[in-house]
Coordinates of C-alpha atoms and ligand atoms in Angstrom, one line a residue:
M1 CA -33.0 -14.8 -16.2
S2 CA -35.0 -11.6 -16.0
F3 CA -35.7 -9.7 -12.9
P4 CA -36.5 -6.0 -12.3
N5 CA -33.2 -4.9 -10.8
R6 CA -31.2 -6.1 -13.7
R7 CA -31.7 -2.6 -14.9
L8 CA -29.6 -1.2 -12.0
R9 CA -26.7 -3.5 -13.0
R10 CA -27.0 -2.6 -16.6
L11 CA -26.7 1.1 -15.8
R12 CA -23.5 0.5 -13.8
K13 CA -21.7 -1.3 -16.6
T14 CA -19.2 1.3 -17.7
P15 CA -17.8 4.5 -16.3
A16 CA -19.6 6.5 -19.0
L17 CA -22.9 5.0 -18.1
R18 CA -22.3 5.6 -14.4
R19 CA -21.4 9.2 -15.2
L20 CA -24.5 9.7 -17.3
V21 CA -26.9 8.5 -14.5
A22 CA -25.1 10.0 -11.5
E23 CA -27.6 11.9 -9.3
T24 CA -24.9 13.9 -7.4
R25 CA -22.0 15.7 -8.9
L26 CA -19.2 17.1 -6.8
S27 CA -17.6 20.2 -8.4
V28 CA -15.1 22.8 -7.4
D29 CA -18.1 25.2 -7.3
D30 CA -19.3 23.4 -4.1
L31 CA -16.1 24.1 -2.1
V32 CA -15.1 26.7 0.4
A33 CA -11.6 26.7 2.0
P34 CA -11.2 27.4 5.7
L35 CA -8.0 29.5 6.1
F36 CA -6.1 30.6 9.2
V37 CA -4.2 33.9 9.5
R38 CA -2.0 34.6 12.5
E39 CA -0.8 37.9 13.8
G40 CA 2.9 38.3 14.5
I41 CA 4.5 35.6 12.5
D42 CA 7.1 36.1 9.7
S43 CA 6.4 32.9 7.8
P44 CA 3.6 30.4 7.6
V45 CA 3.4 27.9 10.5
P46 CA 2.3 24.3 9.7
I47 CA -0.5 22.9 11.9
P48 CA 0.7 19.5 13.1
S49 CA -2.8 18.1 13.7
L50 CA -4.0 19.2 10.3
S51 CA -1.4 18.0 7.8
G52 CA -1.2 20.2 4.8
V53 CA -2.9 23.2 6.5
Q54 CA -1.1 26.3 7.8
Q55 CA -1.4 29.3 9.9
H56 CA -0.8 32.0 7.3
T57 CA 0.9 35.4 7.4
R58 CA -1.0 38.2 5.7
E59 CA 1.2 37.8 2.7
S60 CA 1.0 34.0 2.4
L61 CA -2.7 34.2 2.9
V62 CA -3.2 36.5 -0.1
K63 CA -1.0 34.1 -2.2
E64 CA -3.1 31.1 -1.1
V65 CA -6.4 33.0 -1.9
K66 CA -5.1 33.8 -5.4
E67 CA -4.1 30.2 -6.1
L68 CA -7.5 29.0 -4.9
H69 CA -9.1 31.5 -7.2
S70 CA -7.1 30.3 -10.1
L71 CA -8.2 26.7 -9.3
G72 CA -11.8 27.9 -9.6
V73 CA -12.7 27.8 -5.8
P74 CA -15.5 30.2 -5.2
G75 CA -14.9 31.2 -1.6
I76 CA -12.9 31.1 1.6
I77 CA -13.8 31.3 5.3
L78 CA -11.3 33.1 7.4
F79 CA -10.2 32.5 11.0
G80 CA -7.8 34.8 12.9
I81 CA -5.3 34.1 15.6
P82 CA -4.5 37.3 17.5
E83 CA -1.3 38.0 19.5
Q84 CA -3.3 39.4 22.5
K85 CA -6.2 37.5 24.0
D86 CA -8.5 39.0 26.7
S87 CA -11.7 38.3 28.5
H88 CA -13.9 39.9 25.9
G89 CA -12.0 39.0 22.8
S90 CA -11.6 42.6 21.8
Q91 CA -9.2 42.0 19.0
A92 CA -12.1 40.4 17.1
W93 CA -13.6 43.8 16.4
N94 CA -10.5 46.0 16.4
P95 CA -10.4 47.6 12.9
D96 CA -6.7 46.8 13.0
G97 CA -7.3 43.2 14.2
I98 CA -5.7 40.4 12.2
V99 CA -8.9 39.3 10.4
Q100 CA -10.0 42.8 9.5
L101 CA -6.5 43.5 8.0
A102 CA -6.5 40.2 6.2
L103 CA -10.0 40.7 4.8
Q104 CA -8.9 44.0 3.3
D105 CA -5.7 42.4 1.9
C106 CA -7.8 39.7 0.2
R107 CA -10.4 42.2 -1.1
D108 CA -7.6 44.4 -2.6
A109 CA -6.0 41.4 -4.2
I110 CA -9.0 39.6 -5.6
G111 CA -11.8 42.2 -5.9
E112 CA -15.2 40.6 -6.1
E113 CA -14.1 37.5 -7.8
M114 CA -14.1 35.4 -4.6
V115 CA -16.6 35.2 -1.8
L116 CA -15.0 36.3 1.5
I117 CA -16.6 34.8 4.6
A118 CA -15.6 35.8 8.1
D119 CA -16.1 33.3 10.9
L120 CA -17.8 35.4 13.6
C121 CA -16.9 34.2 17.1
I122 CA -14.7 35.2 20.0
D123 CA -13.2 31.9 21.2
E124 CA -10.0 32.5 19.2
Y125 CA -9.7 35.9 20.8
T126 CA -10.6 35.2 24.5
D127 CA -8.2 34.1 27.2
H128 CA -10.8 31.6 28.5
G129 CA -11.5 30.0 25.1
H130 CA -15.3 30.2 25.3
C131 CA -17.5 31.6 22.5
G132 CA -19.1 34.1 24.8
I133 CA -18.6 36.3 27.8
V134 CA -18.0 34.3 30.9
R135 CA -19.6 35.3 34.2
E136 CA -18.0 35.0 37.7
D137 CA -19.6 31.6 38.2
G138 CA -18.1 30.3 34.9
S139 CA -21.3 30.3 32.9
V140 CA -21.6 32.0 29.5
D141 CA -23.7 35.2 29.4
N142 CA -25.7 34.8 26.2
D143 CA -27.2 38.3 26.0
E144 CA -24.1 40.2 26.9
T145 CA -22.3 38.3 24.1
L146 CA -24.8 39.5 21.5
E147 CA -23.7 43.1 21.7
I148 CA -20.1 42.0 21.1
Y149 CA -21.1 39.9 18.1
G150 CA -22.8 43.0 16.7
N151 CA -19.5 44.9 17.0
I152 CA -17.6 42.1 15.3
A153 CA -20.1 42.0 12.4
Q154 CA -19.7 45.7 11.8
A155 CA -15.9 45.5 11.8
Q156 CA -15.8 42.5 9.4
A157 CA -18.3 44.1 7.1
Q158 CA -16.3 47.3 7.1
A159 CA -13.2 45.3 6.2
G160 CA -14.9 43.8 3.2
A161 CA -16.5 40.5 4.2
D162 CA -19.3 39.4 1.8
I163 CA -20.7 37.1 4.5
V164 CA -20.3 36.9 8.2
A165 CA -20.7 33.5 9.8
P166 CA -21.7 33.4 13.5
S167 CA -20.4 30.2 15.0
G168 CA -20.9 30.8 18.7
M169 CA -24.4 29.3 19.1
M170 CA -25.7 32.2 21.2
D171 CA -29.5 32.5 21.1
G172 CA -30.6 35.5 19.1
Q173 CA -27.2 36.0 17.5
V174 CA -28.6 36.2 14.0
R175 CA -31.1 38.9 14.8
A176 CA -28.5 40.9 16.8
I177 CA -26.0 40.7 13.9
R178 CA -28.6 41.6 11.3
N179 CA -29.6 44.6 13.3
A180 CA -26.0 45.7 13.8
L181 CA -25.2 45.2 10.1
D182 CA -28.2 47.2 9.0
K183 CA -27.5 50.0 11.5
G184 CA -23.9 50.2 10.2
N185 CA -25.3 50.5 6.6
H186 CA -24.2 47.0 5.6
Q187 CA -27.5 45.8 4.3
E188 CA -25.8 44.0 1.5
V189 CA -23.7 41.8 3.8
S190 CA -25.1 38.3 4.2
I191 CA -25.3 36.0 7.3
L192 CA -24.4 32.3 7.1
A193 CA -25.7 31.0 10.4
Y194 CA -24.0 28.0 12.0
S195 CA -27.5 26.9 13.0
A196 CA -27.1 23.3 13.9
K197 CA -23.7 23.1 15.5
Y198 CA -23.1 20.1 17.7
A199 CA -20.8 19.9 20.7
S200 CA -18.6 17.5 18.8
G201 CA -15.4 15.7 19.6
L202 CA -14.3 16.4 16.1
Y203 CA -13.1 20.0 16.7
G204 CA -9.9 19.0 18.4
P205 CA -7.4 19.7 15.6
F206 CA -9.1 23.1 14.9
R207 CA -8.5 24.2 18.5
D208 CA -4.8 23.4 18.0
A209 CA -4.9 25.5 14.8
V210 CA -6.3 28.5 16.6
D211 CA -4.5 28.0 19.9
V212 CA -7.7 27.6 21.9
T213 CA -7.9 25.8 25.2
I214 CA -11.1 26.1 27.1
V215 CA -10.5 27.2 30.7
D216 CA -10.7 24.6 33.5
G217 CA -11.1 21.7 31.1
G218 CA -14.5 23.0 30.2
D219 CA -16.6 22.3 27.1
R220 CA -19.3 23.9 25.0
K221 CA -22.2 21.6 25.9
T222 CA -24.3 24.4 27.4
Y223 CA -24.5 26.3 24.1
Q224 CA -23.7 23.8 21.3
Q225 CA -26.1 21.0 20.5
D226 CA -26.3 17.5 22.1
W227 CA -25.5 14.9 19.5
R228 CA -28.4 12.7 20.8
N229 CA -30.9 15.2 19.3
G230 CA -32.0 15.8 15.8
R231 CA -35.3 17.7 16.1
E232 CA -33.7 20.6 18.0
A233 CA -31.5 21.2 14.9
L234 CA -34.6 21.8 12.9
A235 CA -35.9 24.2 15.6
E236 CA -32.5 26.1 15.5
I237 CA -32.7 26.3 11.7
R238 CA -36.3 27.7 11.8
A239 CA -35.3 30.2 14.5
D240 CA -32.3 31.4 12.4
E241 CA -34.4 31.7 9.3
E242 CA -36.9 33.8 11.1
E243 CA -34.2 36.0 12.6
G244 CA -32.9 36.8 9.2
A245 CA -30.2 34.2 8.2
D246 CA -29.5 34.2 4.5
M247 CA -28.0 30.7 4.6
I248 CA -27.7 28.0 7.3
M249 CA -25.0 25.5 8.2
I250 CA -24.9 22.0 9.7
K251 CA -21.7 21.1 11.5
P252 CA -19.9 18.6 11.6
A253 CA -21.0 17.0 8.4
T254 CA -20.6 13.2 8.0
P255 CA -22.0 12.1 11.4
Y256 CA -25.0 14.4 10.8
L257 CA -26.2 13.5 7.3
D258 CA -29.6 12.7 8.7
V259 CA -29.9 16.2 10.1
L260 CA -28.8 17.6 6.7
S261 CA -31.4 15.7 4.8
E262 CA -34.2 16.7 7.2
A263 CA -33.0 20.3 7.0
R264 CA -33.2 20.2 3.2
K265 CA -37.0 19.4 3.6
I266 CA -37.8 22.4 5.9
T267 CA -35.9 25.3 4.4
D268 CA -35.4 26.8 1.0
L269 CA -32.3 28.7 2.1
P270 CA -28.9 27.5 0.8
I271 CA -27.5 24.9 3.2
A272 CA -23.8 24.7 3.9
A273 CA -22.1 21.7 5.7
Y274 CA -18.8 22.0 7.5
H275 CA -16.6 18.9 7.1
V276 CA -14.6 19.8 10.2
S277 CA -11.0 19.4 11.3
G278 CA -11.5 16.0 13.0
E279 CA -13.2 14.6 9.9
Y280 CA -10.3 15.8 7.8
A281 CA -7.7 14.5 10.3
M282 CA -9.2 11.1 10.5
I283 CA -9.0 10.7 6.7
K284 CA -5.3 11.9 6.7
A285 CA -4.3 9.7 9.6
A286 CA -5.9 6.5 8.3
A287 CA -4.5 7.2 4.8
S288 CA -1.0 7.8 6.2
Q289 CA -1.1 4.3 7.7
N290 CA -2.4 2.8 4.4
L291 CA -5.6 1.8 6.1
I292 CA -7.7 3.6 3.5
D293 CA -7.2 5.3 0.2
G294 CA -7.5 8.9 1.4
D295 CA -8.3 10.4 -2.0
V296 CA -11.2 8.0 -2.6
V297 CA -12.6 8.4 0.9
A298 CA -12.4 12.2 0.6
V299 CA -14.5 12.3 -2.6
E300 CA -16.8 9.7 -1.2
Q301 CA -17.5 11.7 2.0
L302 CA -17.9 15.1 0.2
T303 CA -20.2 13.5 -2.4
A304 CA -22.3 12.0 0.4
I305 CA -22.6 15.4 2.0
K306 CA -24.0 16.8 -1.2
R307 CA -26.3 13.8 -1.7
A308 CA -27.8 14.4 1.7
G309 CA -28.7 18.0 0.7
A310 CA -25.8 20.4 1.1
D311 CA -25.5 23.2 -1.4
F312 CA -21.8 23.8 -0.5
I313 CA -19.2 22.4 1.8
L314 CA -16.6 24.0 4.0
T315 CA -13.6 21.7 3.9
Y316 CA -9.9 21.5 4.4
L317 CA -9.8 19.2 1.4
T318 CA -10.8 22.1 -0.9
R319 CA -7.4 22.7 -2.4
E320 CA -6.5 19.1 -3.2
I321 CA -10.0 18.3 -4.5
A322 CA -9.9 21.4 -6.7
E323 CA -6.5 20.3 -8.0
S324 CA -7.8 16.8 -8.8
L325 CA -11.1 17.8 -10.5
Ligands
PBG1 C1 -15.8 28.4 16.9 C2 -15.5 27.4 15.8 C3 -15.0 26.1 15.9 C4 -14.9 25.6 14.7 C5 -15.3 26.5 13.8 N1 -15.7 27.7 14.5 C6 -14.6 25.4 17.2 C7 -15.5 25.1 18.3 O1 -16.7 25.3 18.3 O2 -14.9 24.7 19.3 C8 -14.4 24.2 14.3 C9 -14.1 23.9 12.9 C10 -13.3 22.6 12.7 O3 -13.2 21.8 13.6 O4 -12.8 22.5 11.6 N2 -15.3 29.6 16.6

């Protein structure tokens, strides 16, 4: 019998044929490792909800960065856990704050051979756990927060970040940060904007990892996006591009592949996708119960994220995928 889609079957016949015609290729070049560094600990602390991921000391962080570099991983994104939290998150821009010190350590150890990205937000540094300054009535003050983000950008750039990545979803944050960087003579530092960041249920393990509890059982629905909406993600991306973003991000990744593929059509900027803590934890949990083959599902999900249009992926799977490729 002869029918047109015989061809598709013919091209699936052997691994070599499948490799030849593959449209999407996952490589170590696509991966960025999220890393945590915690102030005031003597040895790394495992994060129970993120198996295989740790809160690092400054020393163990540098070791990890060097190992990732030797595996060919092009970049890391750094999150800090300070000893002291306050209402304004002031440790986030203290030149001696944990992330600033860790950025300098990494820069000294690795030179320019790895891209150092600093997550730019205050939720890890505030006692209320919100990404912005909180008013008396409990609401988040967008515009007052922008000034603080500018201070953080300057401190992170001064400490050696190649890229700052604002994740707080305040309106106007990209412009405020660009202005602060330029004013501080850091014209060469890029901005990776978390443009389309949803108020997701998938950030739970991350909040454990950085010791964040939002005050009064609150959530981030007044500043992060509603998962019922796709078009507003495109509006956020356009706004960030206009404000001066160098790259944009979609987050989380796998539930938002439609947003990713629409984003690919409307911007020429590099697009990052964040395969977040909950996405990672679900794979690990299901695999540990032998419900799925975790290694297969990991590659399947990351490849799907690329197929949908991402140029690179922030993922806790980075190290194991780099080791297996
Ligand atoms: C905010 C921030 C969050 C994540 C990255 N940056 C948490 C949040 O918005 O509540 C989540 C990342 C993950 O779940 O892996 N600073």
